[in-house]
Short mmCIF file of C-alpha atoms and ligand atoms in Angstrom, two decimals:
data_model
loop_
_atom_site.label_atom_id
_atom_site.label_comp_id
_atom_site.label_asym_id
_atom_site.label_seq_id
_atom_site.Cartn_x
_atom_site.Cartn_y
_atom_site.Cartn_z
CA MET A 97 29.99 -111.76 199.06
CA PRO A 98 30.18 -108.18 197.74
CA ARG A 99 29.41 -105.87 200.12
CA PRO A 100 26.64 -103.33 199.26
CA ARG A 101 27.29 -99.85 198.27
CA ARG A 102 26.99 -97.39 200.79
CA ASN A 103 25.29 -94.90 198.59
CA SER A 104 25.01 -95.00 194.86
CA GLY A 105 27.60 -93.52 192.55
CA GLN A 106 30.15 -92.87 195.29
CA ARG A 107 33.14 -95.05 196.03
CA SER A 108 36.66 -94.61 197.56
CA ILE A 109 39.19 -95.55 195.50
CA GLY A 110 41.99 -97.15 197.53
CA ARG A 111 43.33 -95.53 200.31
CA GLY A 112 44.72 -92.65 197.99
CA LEU A 113 46.09 -91.87 195.18
CA LEU A 114 50.39 -91.15 195.21
CA GLU A 115 50.22 -87.23 195.67
CA GLY A 116 54.16 -85.95 195.06
CA VAL A 117 54.79 -82.87 197.36
CA ARG A 118 58.67 -81.30 196.02
CA ARG A 119 60.92 -79.65 198.82
CA LYS A 120 63.68 -77.84 198.18
CA ARG A 121 66.49 -79.07 200.39
CA ARG A 122 68.62 -76.43 202.08
CA THR A 123 71.44 -75.39 200.21
CA PRO A 124 74.18 -77.55 201.93
CA TYR A 125 76.66 -74.32 203.34
CA THR A 126 80.17 -74.97 204.71
CA PRO A 127 81.07 -72.77 207.56
CA SER A 128 82.56 -70.05 205.67
CA GLY A 129 79.31 -70.04 203.85
CA ARG A 130 79.94 -70.63 200.56
CA ALA A 131 77.07 -73.00 198.79
CA ARG A 132 79.03 -76.55 198.06
CA GLY A 133 78.36 -79.16 195.22
CA ARG A 134 74.67 -79.17 193.72
CA VAL A 135 71.60 -77.66 195.02
CA MET A 136 69.07 -80.88 195.11
CA THR A 137 65.45 -81.11 195.52
CA ARG A 138 63.70 -83.86 197.39
CA SER A 139 60.48 -85.17 196.55
CA ALA A 140 58.10 -87.13 199.32
CA LEU A 141 55.10 -89.23 198.04
CA ARG A 142 52.11 -89.50 200.49
CA PHE A 143 48.80 -91.29 200.12
CA VAL A 144 45.87 -89.21 199.91
CA THR A 145 41.97 -90.67 200.09
CA HIS A 146 40.13 -89.65 196.89
CA ARG A 147 36.63 -90.30 196.52
CA ILE A 148 35.19 -90.36 192.57
CA THR A 149 31.20 -89.35 192.21
CA GLN A 150 28.98 -88.63 189.49
CA HIS A 151 29.75 -84.96 188.65
CA PRO A 152 27.22 -82.71 189.99
CA ASP A 153 24.09 -81.34 187.74
CA THR A 154 25.03 -84.14 185.12
CA ASP A 155 23.13 -87.30 184.19
CA VAL A 156 23.61 -90.73 182.84
CA ILE A 157 23.12 -90.25 178.96
CA PHE A 158 22.23 -93.66 176.86
CA GLU A 159 23.10 -93.94 173.15
CA ALA A 160 22.58 -96.20 170.47
CA GLU A 161 23.82 -96.71 166.96
CA CYS A 162 23.09 -99.71 164.30
CA LEU A 163 26.07 -101.72 163.26
CA LYS A 164 24.88 -102.13 159.74
CA CYS A 165 23.48 -98.42 158.92
CA GLU A 166 23.87 -95.11 159.39
CA TRP A 167 20.50 -94.91 162.06
CA GLN A 168 21.57 -93.72 165.34
CA ALA A 169 18.53 -93.41 168.40
CA THR A 170 18.24 -89.81 170.47
CA PRO A 171 19.88 -89.74 173.03
CA SER A 172 18.19 -90.06 176.41
CA THR A 173 18.79 -89.92 180.18
CA ASP A 174 15.88 -92.71 179.53
CA GLY A 175 17.94 -96.26 178.77
CA ALA A 176 14.76 -98.00 178.41
CA ALA A 177 13.77 -95.57 175.51
CA VAL A 178 16.59 -95.89 173.86
CA ASP A 179 16.11 -99.80 173.67
CA VAL A 180 12.85 -99.13 172.49
CA GLU A 181 14.06 -96.95 169.53
CA CYS A 182 16.60 -99.73 168.79
CA MET A 183 13.64 -102.52 168.59
CA GLY A 184 11.96 -99.94 166.45
CA HIS A 185 14.58 -99.76 164.17
CA THR A 186 15.10 -103.60 164.19
CA GLY A 187 11.30 -104.29 163.19
CA ARG A 188 11.58 -101.86 160.29
CA THR A 189 14.74 -102.84 158.61
CA GLY A 190 16.18 -106.31 159.95
CA HIS A 191 19.18 -104.66 161.28
CA PRO A 192 19.64 -106.59 164.86
CA GLY A 193 23.05 -104.93 166.21
CA PHE A 194 23.50 -101.80 168.17
CA ARG A 195 26.66 -100.31 169.50
CA ARG A 196 25.27 -99.05 173.11
CA LEU A 197 26.84 -95.92 174.74
CA CYS A 198 26.57 -95.34 178.36
CA THR A 199 27.92 -91.59 179.01
CA SER A 200 28.87 -90.56 183.12
CA PHE A 201 30.34 -87.59 184.03
CA ALA A 202 32.63 -88.13 186.99
CA LEU A 203 34.37 -86.01 189.73
CA VAL A 204 37.38 -86.94 191.80
CA ARG A 205 38.04 -85.05 194.69
CA ARG A 206 40.77 -85.41 197.77
CA GLU A 207 39.40 -86.57 200.99
CA GLU A 208 40.89 -83.54 203.95
ZN1 LIG B 366 20.04 -99.81 160.47
#
C-alpha cells in the first residue's frame, strides 16, 4: 500500500546523491625534502540527502495542442479550463486528439 505523501510537492529522493569532494593529497616528500613521484589528487564520494520541491513562486501550467491542426489551447494554471477549450475545439472541428502538456518547475536543495 503506498504511503501517503508528507506534504504536497515535496519528497526526498533516496538517501541522497553522490557528491564528489576532491582533496589534494599531501605531496609525498623524501626525507631530503624533495618531492618524489607524481602529485596525486584523491576523490572522496559521500551520500548527501537532497530534497526536490516545486520551485517557489511558480505554478503548474497546463497546455494542449490539437493533433490534426495547428490549434492550441490558451495556457492556464487551471487544467480544467484547458480541457474545456479542447472539448470546444472538438465540437467545432471534429478533431478528437490533443497533446496535453503539464509544466512544473522544480528546485533541488541539499539538506544540511
Ligand atoms: Zn484541430
